[in-house]
Short mmCIF file of C-alpha atoms in Angstrom, two decimals:
data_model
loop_
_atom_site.label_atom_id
_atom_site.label_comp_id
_atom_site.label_asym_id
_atom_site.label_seq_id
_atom_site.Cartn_x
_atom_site.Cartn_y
_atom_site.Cartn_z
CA UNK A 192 106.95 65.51 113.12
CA UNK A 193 105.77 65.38 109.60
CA UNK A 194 106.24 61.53 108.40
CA UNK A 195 107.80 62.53 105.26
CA UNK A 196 110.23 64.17 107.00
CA UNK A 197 111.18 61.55 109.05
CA UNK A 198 110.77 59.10 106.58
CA UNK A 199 113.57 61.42 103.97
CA UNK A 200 115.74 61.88 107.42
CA UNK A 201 116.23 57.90 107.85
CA UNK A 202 116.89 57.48 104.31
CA UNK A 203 119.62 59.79 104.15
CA UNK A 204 121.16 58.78 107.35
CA UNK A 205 121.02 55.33 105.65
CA UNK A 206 122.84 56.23 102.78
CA UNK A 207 125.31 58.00 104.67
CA UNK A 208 125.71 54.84 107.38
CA UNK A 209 126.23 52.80 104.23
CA UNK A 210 129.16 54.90 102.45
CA UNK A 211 130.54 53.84 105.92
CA UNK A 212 131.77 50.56 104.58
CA UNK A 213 131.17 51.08 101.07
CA UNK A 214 131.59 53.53 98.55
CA UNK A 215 128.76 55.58 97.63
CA UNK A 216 129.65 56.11 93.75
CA UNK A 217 130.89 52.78 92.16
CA UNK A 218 133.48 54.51 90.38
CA UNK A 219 135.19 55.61 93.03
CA UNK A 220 136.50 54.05 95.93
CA UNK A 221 136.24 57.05 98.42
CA UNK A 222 133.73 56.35 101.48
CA UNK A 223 132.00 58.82 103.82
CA UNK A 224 134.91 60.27 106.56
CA UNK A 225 134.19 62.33 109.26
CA UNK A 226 137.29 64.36 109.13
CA UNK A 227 138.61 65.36 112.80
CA UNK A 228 141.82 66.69 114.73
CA UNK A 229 142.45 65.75 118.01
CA UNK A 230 145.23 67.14 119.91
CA UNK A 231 146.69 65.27 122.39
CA UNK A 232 149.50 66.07 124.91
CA UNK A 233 151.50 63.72 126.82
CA UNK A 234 153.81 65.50 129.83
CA UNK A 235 156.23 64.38 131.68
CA UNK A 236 155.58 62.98 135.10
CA UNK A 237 158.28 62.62 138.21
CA UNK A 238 156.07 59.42 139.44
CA UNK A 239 152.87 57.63 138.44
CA UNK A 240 150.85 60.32 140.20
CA UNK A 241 150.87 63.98 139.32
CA UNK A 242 151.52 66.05 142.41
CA UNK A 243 149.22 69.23 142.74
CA UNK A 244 151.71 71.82 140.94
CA UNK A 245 152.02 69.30 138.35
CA UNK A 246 148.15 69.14 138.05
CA UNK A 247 148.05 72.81 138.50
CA UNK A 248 150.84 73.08 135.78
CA UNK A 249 149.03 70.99 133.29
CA UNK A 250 145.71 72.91 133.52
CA UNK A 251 147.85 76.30 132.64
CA UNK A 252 149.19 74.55 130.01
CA UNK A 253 146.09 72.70 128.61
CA UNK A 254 144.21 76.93 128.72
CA UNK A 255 147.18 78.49 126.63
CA UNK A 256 146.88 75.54 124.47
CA UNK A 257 143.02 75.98 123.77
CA UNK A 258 143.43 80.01 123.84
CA UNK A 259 146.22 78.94 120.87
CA UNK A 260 144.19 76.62 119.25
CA UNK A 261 141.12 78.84 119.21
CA UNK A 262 143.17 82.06 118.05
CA UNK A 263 144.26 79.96 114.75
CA UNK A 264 140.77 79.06 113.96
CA UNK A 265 139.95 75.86 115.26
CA UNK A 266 136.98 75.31 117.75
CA UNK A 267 138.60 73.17 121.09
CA UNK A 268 136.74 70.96 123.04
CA UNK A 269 137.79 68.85 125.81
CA UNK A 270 137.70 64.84 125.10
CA UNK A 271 135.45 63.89 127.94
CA UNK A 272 135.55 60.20 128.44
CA UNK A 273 132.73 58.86 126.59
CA UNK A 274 133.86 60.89 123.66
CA UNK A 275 137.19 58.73 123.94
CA UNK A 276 135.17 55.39 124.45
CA UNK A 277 133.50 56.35 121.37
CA UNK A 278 136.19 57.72 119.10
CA UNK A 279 138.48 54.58 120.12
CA UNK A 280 135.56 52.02 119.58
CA UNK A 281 134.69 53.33 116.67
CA UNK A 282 138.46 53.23 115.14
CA UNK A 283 139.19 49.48 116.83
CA UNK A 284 135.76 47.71 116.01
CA UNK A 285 134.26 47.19 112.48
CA UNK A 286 132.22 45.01 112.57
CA UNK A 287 128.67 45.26 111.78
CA UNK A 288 127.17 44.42 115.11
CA UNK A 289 129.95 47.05 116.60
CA UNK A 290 128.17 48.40 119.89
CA UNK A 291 129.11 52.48 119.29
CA UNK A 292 126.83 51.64 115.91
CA UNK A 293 123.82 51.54 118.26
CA UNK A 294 124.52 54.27 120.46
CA UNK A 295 123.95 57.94 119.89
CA UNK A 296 125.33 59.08 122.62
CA UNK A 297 128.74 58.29 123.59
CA UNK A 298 128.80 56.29 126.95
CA UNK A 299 131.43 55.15 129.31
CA UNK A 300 131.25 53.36 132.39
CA UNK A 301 132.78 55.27 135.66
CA UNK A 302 133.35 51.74 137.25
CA UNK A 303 136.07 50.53 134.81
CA UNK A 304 139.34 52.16 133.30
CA UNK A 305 138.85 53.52 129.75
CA UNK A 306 141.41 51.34 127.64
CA UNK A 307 139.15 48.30 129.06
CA UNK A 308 136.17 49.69 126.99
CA UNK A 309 137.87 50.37 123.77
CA UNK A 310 137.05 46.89 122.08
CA UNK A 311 134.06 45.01 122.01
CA UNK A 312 134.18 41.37 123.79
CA UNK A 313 133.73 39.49 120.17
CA UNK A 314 136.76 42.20 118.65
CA UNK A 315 140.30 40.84 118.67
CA UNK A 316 143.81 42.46 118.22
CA UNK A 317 146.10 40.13 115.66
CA UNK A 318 149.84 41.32 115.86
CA UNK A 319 152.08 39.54 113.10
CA UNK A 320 155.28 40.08 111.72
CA UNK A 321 153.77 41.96 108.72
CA UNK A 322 151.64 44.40 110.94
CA UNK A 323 148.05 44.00 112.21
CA UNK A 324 144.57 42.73 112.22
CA UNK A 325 141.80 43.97 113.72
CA UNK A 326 139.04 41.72 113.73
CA UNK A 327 138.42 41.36 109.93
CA UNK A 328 140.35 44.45 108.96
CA UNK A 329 143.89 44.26 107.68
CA UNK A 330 145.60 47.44 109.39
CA UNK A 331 148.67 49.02 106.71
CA UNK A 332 151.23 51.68 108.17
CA UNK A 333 152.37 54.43 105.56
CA UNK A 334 155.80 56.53 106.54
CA UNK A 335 156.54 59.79 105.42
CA UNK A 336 159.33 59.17 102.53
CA UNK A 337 160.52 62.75 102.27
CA UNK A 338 159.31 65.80 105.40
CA UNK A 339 158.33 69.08 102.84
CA UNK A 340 160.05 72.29 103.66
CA UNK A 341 157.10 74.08 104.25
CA UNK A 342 153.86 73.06 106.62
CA UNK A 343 151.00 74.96 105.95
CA UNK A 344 147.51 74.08 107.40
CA UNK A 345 145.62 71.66 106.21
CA UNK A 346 148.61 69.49 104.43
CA UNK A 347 147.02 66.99 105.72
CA UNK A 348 143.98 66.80 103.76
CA UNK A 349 145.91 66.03 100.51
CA UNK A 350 146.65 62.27 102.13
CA UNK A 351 142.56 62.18 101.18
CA UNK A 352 141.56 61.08 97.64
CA UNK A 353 139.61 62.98 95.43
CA UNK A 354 135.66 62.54 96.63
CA UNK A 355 134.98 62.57 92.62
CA UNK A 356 137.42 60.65 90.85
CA UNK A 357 139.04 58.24 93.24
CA UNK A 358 142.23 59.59 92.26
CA UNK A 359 145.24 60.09 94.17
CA UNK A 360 145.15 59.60 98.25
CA UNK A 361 143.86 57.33 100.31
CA UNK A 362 139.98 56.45 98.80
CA UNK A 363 139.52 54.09 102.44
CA UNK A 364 139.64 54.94 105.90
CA UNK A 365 142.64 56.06 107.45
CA UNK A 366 144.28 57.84 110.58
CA UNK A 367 147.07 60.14 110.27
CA UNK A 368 149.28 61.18 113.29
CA UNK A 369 151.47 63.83 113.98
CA UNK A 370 153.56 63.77 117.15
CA UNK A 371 155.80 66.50 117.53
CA UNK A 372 158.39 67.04 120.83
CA UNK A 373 158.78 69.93 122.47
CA UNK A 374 161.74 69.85 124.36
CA UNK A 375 162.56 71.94 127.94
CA UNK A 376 163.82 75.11 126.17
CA UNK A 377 166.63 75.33 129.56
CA UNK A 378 168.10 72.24 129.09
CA UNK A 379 168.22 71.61 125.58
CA UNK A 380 169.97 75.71 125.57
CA UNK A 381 172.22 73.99 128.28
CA UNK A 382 173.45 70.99 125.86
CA UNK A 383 173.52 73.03 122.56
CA UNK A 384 176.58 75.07 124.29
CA UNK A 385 178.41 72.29 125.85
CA UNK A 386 178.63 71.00 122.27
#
């Protein structure tokens, strides 16, 4: 490789590692983001072990889901278990010695259960009565005040400030979540006409 190269590389992944934690124009308060959606689903279970049609059942579910999610444009990907370690570790520890700072690749250890390898040993978890703490970093929960009418995609992105200006949105890091419940169509028909 040429050394100039390399040498422009480093400084632009340095600039970008520092808009991290800071912002990169002084007038605004907007940092670097890496913008993703994950989409997580959580199904019922009739003990704490899925049976084989339930395993079977879930797999169905988790292709129609990915055929769905590819037809409307996005690109799925499975969350294999060192992309967890990394996403979580990288959300939960901010510190600048964090350990997913130094690794490239994401890494997690087959020997121990995943939520063990979220924080680092020196990262702690502060719950008060005003919210929480994570290690140096004050965490602050926003609710929805009024649902729109309409969804359309990409709502989402207005909760982001203006890269420019600073203005309006959210100019620091942040984590939005959307859970939505999908009922069992038969038994929510069955209690709509008892009512």
């Amino acid at each position: 490789r040429h050394p100039l190269l390399r040498a422009a590389t480093a400084e632009r992944a340095a600039f970008l590692r520092a808009g991290v934690s800071a912002p990169l124009i002084r007038q605004s308060e907007t940092r670097v983001r890496d913008v993703q959606v994950l989409v997580t689903v959580k199904l019922p279970l009739p003990g704490p072990l899925p049976s084989a049609a339930a395993h079977q059942a879930a797999l169905d579910l988790r292709a129609s889901t990915e055929q769905v999610l590819a037809t409307v444009g996005l690109q799925p990907r499975p969350v294999m278990a060192g992309d967890l370690v990394r996403l979580m570790s990288s959300l939960l520890n901010w510190g600048p010695e964090a350990t997913w700072r130094e690794r490239v690749t994401p890494e997690a250890d087959p020997t121990r259960i995943l939520r063990e390898q979220f924080l680092d040993p020196d990262q702690g978890i502060e719950v008060d009565a005003q919210g929480l703490t994570l290690g140096e970093c004050r965490v602050q929960t926003l609710s929805v005040k009024r649902f729109p009418d309409r969804l359309h995609f990409g709502l989402a992105a207005r909760y982001l400030s203006d890269p420019f200006s600073g203005a309006r949105g959210i100019p620091h890091n942040l984590l939005v979540c959307l859970n939505l419940h999908f009922p069992e169509p038969e038994t929510t028909r069955t209690l709509l006409q008892t009512q």
